[in-house]
Amino acid sequence: MVKIGDKIRDIEDGDCYFEGIVTEIINNKVTKYILTKIIWSNEIDLEDKRLNTEIEPEWWYIEKIK
């Protein structure tokens, strides 16, 4: 189970995903997190203005990073 403060991946597919730190959970579902990393086709995106801001999940599923 994912908790506030956990590191997660918000995954579109195997080579595109966001990483972040959970800031809000409602009904056992991540609803907000601080975006800390963006990967597009296995490349890190350092230019996106959303980095280090709180966003809502955008992709198909969330997994906890161990």
GROMACS .gro file of N, CA, C and O in nm:
model
  264
    1MET      N    1   0.084  -0.119   0.000
    1MET     CA    2   0.000   0.000   0.000
    1MET      C    3   0.089   0.126   0.000
    1MET      O    4   0.186   0.134   0.072
    2VAL      N    5   0.053   0.221  -0.081
    2VAL     CA    6   0.126   0.347  -0.092
    2VAL      C    7   0.078   0.443   0.017
    2VAL      O    8  -0.041   0.453   0.044
    3LYS      N    9   0.173   0.517   0.079
    3LYS     CA   10   0.141   0.614   0.183
    3LYS      C   11   0.196   0.751   0.146
    3LYS      O   12   0.286   0.761   0.061
    4ILE      N   13   0.147   0.854   0.210
    4ILE     CA   14   0.202   0.989   0.191
    4ILE      C   15   0.350   0.985   0.229
    4ILE      O   16   0.389   0.926   0.328
    5GLY      N   17   0.432   1.046   0.143
    5GLY     CA   18   0.577   1.048   0.163
    5GLY      C   19   0.649   0.940   0.084
    5GLY      O   20   0.771   0.947   0.068
    6ASP      N   21   0.576   0.840   0.033
    6ASP     CA   22   0.638   0.735  -0.047
    6ASP      C   23   0.681   0.788  -0.183
    6ASP      O   24   0.618   0.878  -0.239
    7LYS      N   25   0.786   0.728  -0.238
    7LYS     CA   26   0.827   0.758  -0.375
    7LYS      C   27   0.751   0.666  -0.470
    7LYS      O   28   0.740   0.546  -0.442
    8ILE      N   29   0.700   0.724  -0.579
    8ILE     CA   30   0.620   0.646  -0.673
    8ILE      C   31   0.662   0.673  -0.817
    8ILE      O   32   0.730   0.771  -0.847
    9ARG      N   33   0.617   0.583  -0.905
    9ARG     CA   34   0.624   0.603  -1.050
    9ARG      C   35   0.482   0.610  -1.101
    9ARG      O   36   0.400   0.524  -1.071
   10ASP      N   37   0.456   0.710  -1.181
   10ASP     CA   38   0.329   0.729  -1.251
   10ASP      C   39   0.360   0.687  -1.395
   10ASP      O   40   0.429   0.758  -1.467
   11ILE      N   41   0.314   0.569  -1.435
   11ILE     CA   42   0.366   0.503  -1.555
   11ILE      C   43   0.270   0.510  -1.673
   11ILE      O   44   0.153   0.472  -1.663
   12GLU      N   45   0.325   0.558  -1.786
   12GLU     CA   46   0.251   0.556  -1.913
   12GLU      C   47   0.278   0.425  -1.984
   12GLU      O   48   0.188   0.356  -2.027
   13ASP      N   49   0.402   0.391  -2.000
   13ASP     CA   50   0.443   0.261  -2.053
   13ASP      C   51   0.583   0.234  -2.002
   13ASP      O   52   0.632   0.304  -1.914
   14GLY      N   53   0.649   0.134  -2.053
   14GLY     CA   54   0.778   0.093  -1.997
   14GLY      C   55   0.888   0.195  -2.005
   14GLY      O   56   0.977   0.198  -1.922
   15ASP      N   57   0.886   0.285  -2.106
   15ASP     CA   58   0.997   0.379  -2.119
   15ASP      C   59   0.955   0.525  -2.100
   15ASP      O   60   1.035   0.614  -2.120
   16CYS      N   61   0.830   0.549  -2.060
   16CYS     CA   62   0.783   0.684  -2.029
   16CYS      C   63   0.711   0.681  -1.895
   16CYS      O   64   0.616   0.607  -1.877
   17TYR      N   65   0.760   0.763  -1.800
   17TYR     CA   66   0.697   0.768  -1.668
   17TYR      C   67   0.743   0.892  -1.593
   17TYR      O   68   0.839   0.958  -1.631
   18PHE      N   69   0.667   0.925  -1.487
   18PHE     CA   70   0.703   1.032  -1.395
   18PHE      C   71   0.739   0.966  -1.262
   18PHE      O   72   0.685   0.861  -1.228
   19GLU      N   73   0.827   1.031  -1.185
   19GLU     CA   74   0.854   0.988  -1.049
   19GLU      C   75   0.821   1.103  -0.955
   19GLU      O   76   0.832   1.220  -0.994
   20GLY      N   77   0.780   1.069  -0.834
   20GLY     CA   78   0.748   1.174  -0.740
   20GLY      C   79   0.728   1.123  -0.599
   20GLY      O   80   0.744   1.005  -0.572
   21ILE      N   81   0.690   1.217  -0.511
   21ILE     CA   82   0.667   1.188  -0.370
   21ILE      C   83   0.521   1.218  -0.340
   21ILE      O   84   0.473   1.329  -0.363
   22VAL      N   85   0.452   1.117  -0.289
   22VAL     CA   86   0.308   1.127  -0.264
   22VAL      C   87   0.278   1.233  -0.158
   22VAL      O   88   0.339   1.236  -0.051
   23THR      N   89   0.181   1.321  -0.190
   23THR     CA   90   0.139   1.426  -0.096
   23THR      C   91  -0.008   1.413  -0.056
   23THR      O   92  -0.050   1.473   0.042
   24GLU      N   93  -0.086   1.336  -0.133
   24GLU     CA   94  -0.228   1.322  -0.101
   24GLU      C   95  -0.280   1.187  -0.148
   24GLU      O   96  -0.248   1.143  -0.259
   25ILE      N   97  -0.358   1.122  -0.061
   25ILE     CA   98  -0.424   0.996  -0.094
   25ILE      C   99  -0.569   1.008  -0.050
   25ILE      O  100  -0.598   1.051   0.061
   26ILE      N  101  -0.661   0.972  -0.140
   26ILE     CA  102  -0.803   0.970  -0.108
   26ILE      C  103  -0.857   0.833  -0.147
   26ILE      O  104  -0.836   0.787  -0.259
   27ASN      N  105  -0.925   0.768  -0.052
   27ASN     CA  106  -0.981   0.634  -0.074
   27ASN      C  107  -0.877   0.536  -0.127
   27ASN      O  108  -0.900   0.464  -0.224
   28ASN      N  109  -0.759   0.535  -0.065
   28ASN     CA  110  -0.647   0.447  -0.099
   28ASN      C  111  -0.593   0.468  -0.240
   28ASN      O  112  -0.531   0.378  -0.297
   29LYS      N  113  -0.616   0.585  -0.297
   29LYS     CA  114  -0.568   0.616  -0.431
   29LYS      C  115  -0.484   0.743  -0.426
   29LYS      O  116  -0.525   0.843  -0.367
   30VAL      N  117  -0.366   0.740  -0.490
   30VAL     CA  118  -0.281   0.859  -0.497
   30VAL      C  119  -0.353   0.964  -0.581
   30VAL      O  120  -0.392   0.938  -0.695
   31THR      N  121  -0.374   1.083  -0.524
   31THR     CA  122  -0.444   1.190  -0.596
   31THR      C  123  -0.352   1.308  -0.626
   31THR      O  124  -0.381   1.387  -0.714
   32LYS      N  125  -0.240   1.320  -0.553
   32LYS     CA  126  -0.142   1.425  -0.579
   32LYS      C  127  -0.003   1.379  -0.537
   32LYS      O  128   0.012   1.302  -0.442
   33TYR      N  129   0.096   1.432  -0.608
   33TYR     CA  130   0.235   1.406  -0.571
   33TYR      C  131   0.323   1.518  -0.625
   33TYR      O  132   0.285   1.589  -0.717
   34ILE      N  133   0.442   1.533  -0.564
   34ILE     CA  134   0.540   1.630  -0.612
   34ILE      C  135   0.624   1.560  -0.718
   34ILE      O  136   0.687   1.457  -0.691
   35LEU      N  137   0.624   1.616  -0.837
   35LEU     CA  138   0.695   1.558  -0.951
   35LEU      C  139   0.845   1.585  -0.939
   35LEU      O  140   0.888   1.700  -0.932
   36THR      N  141   0.924   1.478  -0.930
   36THR     CA  142   1.068   1.493  -0.911
   36THR      C  143   1.151   1.450  -1.032
   36THR      O  144   1.268   1.487  -1.043
   37LYS      N  145   1.092   1.369  -1.121
   37LYS     CA  146   1.167   1.321  -1.238
   37LYS      C  147   1.070   1.287  -1.350
   37LYS      O  148   0.963   1.232  -1.325
   38ILE      N  149   1.110   1.319  -1.475
   38ILE     CA  150   1.032   1.284  -1.593
   38ILE      C  151   1.123   1.206  -1.688
   38ILE      O  152   1.233   1.251  -1.719
   39ILE      N  153   1.075   1.091  -1.732
   39ILE     CA  154   1.148   1.009  -1.829
   39ILE      C  155   1.062   0.995  -1.954
   39ILE      O  156   0.949   0.948  -1.948
   40TRP      N  157   1.117   1.036  -2.068
   40TRP     CA  158   1.052   1.020  -2.199
   40TRP      C  159   1.142   0.932  -2.284
   40TRP      O  160   1.258   0.968  -2.308
   41SER      N  161   1.095   0.819  -2.327
   41SER     CA  162   1.172   0.727  -2.412
   41SER      C  163   1.313   0.706  -2.357
   41SER      O  164   1.413   0.720  -2.427
   42ASN      N  165   1.318   0.677  -2.226
   42ASN     CA  166   1.444   0.649  -2.154
   42ASN      C  167   1.538   0.768  -2.143
   42ASN      O  168   1.654   0.752  -2.111
   43GLU      N  169   1.489   0.890  -2.169
   43GLU     CA  170   1.569   1.013  -2.155
   43GLU      C  171   1.511   1.099  -2.043
   43GLU      O  172   1.390   1.120  -2.038
   44ILE      N  173   1.596   1.153  -1.956
   44ILE     CA  174   1.550   1.240  -1.848
   44ILE      C  175   1.520   1.379  -1.905
   44ILE      O  176   1.601   1.435  -1.977
   45ASP      N  177   1.402   1.431  -1.871
   45ASP     CA  178   1.362   1.566  -1.912
   45ASP      C  179   1.388   1.661  -1.796
   45ASP      O  180   1.323   1.652  -1.692
   46LEU      N  181   1.482   1.752  -1.812
   46LEU     CA  182   1.517   1.848  -1.707
   46LEU      C  183   1.453   1.985  -1.731
   46LEU      O  184   1.471   2.076  -1.649
   47GLU      N  185   1.383   2.002  -1.840
   47GLU     CA  186   1.329   2.132  -1.880
   47GLU      C  187   1.182   2.154  -1.844
   47GLU      O  188   1.134   2.267  -1.848
   48ASP      N  189   1.109   2.048  -1.814
   48ASP     CA  190   0.965   2.060  -1.792
   48ASP      C  191   0.935   2.150  -1.672
   48ASP      O  192   0.993   2.134  -1.565
   49LYS      N  193   0.846   2.244  -1.690
   49LYS     CA  194   0.812   2.341  -1.585
   49LYS      C  195   0.736   2.279  -1.468
   49LYS      O  196   0.725   2.341  -1.362
   50ARG      N  197   0.684   2.159  -1.486
   50ARG     CA  198   0.611   2.094  -1.377
   50ARG      C  199   0.703   2.031  -1.273
   50ARG      O  200   0.656   1.997  -1.164
   51LEU      N  201   0.831   2.015  -1.305
   51LEU     CA  202   0.923   1.954  -1.208
   51LEU      C  203   0.920   2.030  -1.075
   51LEU      O  204   0.915   2.152  -1.073
   52ASN      N  205   0.922   1.955  -0.967
   52ASN     CA  206   0.921   2.008  -0.830
   52ASN      C  207   0.794   2.084  -0.796
   52ASN      O  208   0.794   2.169  -0.707
   53THR      N  209   0.685   2.052  -0.867
   53THR     CA  210   0.554   2.106  -0.832
   53THR      C  211   0.460   1.990  -0.802
   53THR      O  212   0.485   1.876  -0.840
   54GLU      N  213   0.350   2.021  -0.735
   54GLU     CA  214   0.251   1.919  -0.702
   54GLU      C  215   0.157   1.901  -0.821
   54GLU      O  216   0.102   1.998  -0.872
   55ILE      N  217   0.141   1.776  -0.865
   55ILE     CA  218   0.053   1.745  -0.977
   55ILE      C  219  -0.038   1.628  -0.941
   55ILE      O  220  -0.016   1.559  -0.841
   56GLU      N  221  -0.138   1.606  -1.025
   56GLU     CA  222  -0.223   1.488  -1.013
   56GLU      C  223  -0.169   1.379  -1.104
   56GLU      O  224  -0.105   1.409  -1.205
   57PRO      N  225  -0.191   1.252  -1.071
   57PRO     CA  226  -0.146   1.144  -1.159
   57PRO      C  227  -0.200   1.163  -1.300
   57PRO      O  228  -0.314   1.206  -1.319
   58GLU      N  229  -0.117   1.131  -1.401
   58GLU     CA  230  -0.155   1.151  -1.540
   58GLU      C  231  -0.164   1.023  -1.620
   58GLU      O  232  -0.225   1.021  -1.725
   59TRP      N  233  -0.100   0.916  -1.576
   59TRP     CA  234  -0.088   0.799  -1.660
   59TRP      C  235  -0.171   0.682  -1.612
   59TRP      O  236  -0.260   0.696  -1.531
   60TRP      N  237  -0.141   0.562  -1.660
   60TRP     CA  238  -0.227   0.446  -1.644
   60TRP      C  239  -0.221   0.380  -1.509
   60TRP      O  240  -0.320   0.330  -1.460
   61TYR      N  241  -0.104   0.376  -1.447
   61TYR     CA  242  -0.098   0.315  -1.314
   61TYR      C  243   0.020   0.370  -1.234
   61TYR      O  244   0.113   0.427  -1.290
   62ILE      N  245   0.011   0.350  -1.103
   62ILE     CA  246   0.111   0.398  -1.009
   62ILE      C  247   0.175   0.279  -0.942
   62ILE      O  248   0.105   0.184  -0.903
   63GLU      N  249   0.309   0.283  -0.929
   63GLU     CA  250   0.376   0.180  -0.851
   63GLU      C  251   0.470   0.248  -0.751
   63GLU      O  252   0.527   0.352  -0.779
   64LYS      N  253   0.482   0.185  -0.636
   64LYS     CA  254   0.572   0.235  -0.532
   64LYS      C  255   0.715   0.198  -0.570
   64LYS      O  256   0.741   0.087  -0.618
   65ILE      N  257   0.808   0.294  -0.552
   65ILE     CA  258   0.949   0.267  -0.575
   65ILE      C  259   1.009   0.219  -0.445
   65ILE      O  260   0.995   0.284  -0.342
   66LYS      N  261   1.076   0.106  -0.450
   66LYS     CA  262   1.132   0.048  -0.327
   66LYS      C  263   1.267   0.103  -0.295
   66LYS      O  264   1.341   0.150  -0.375
   0.00000   0.00000   0.00000
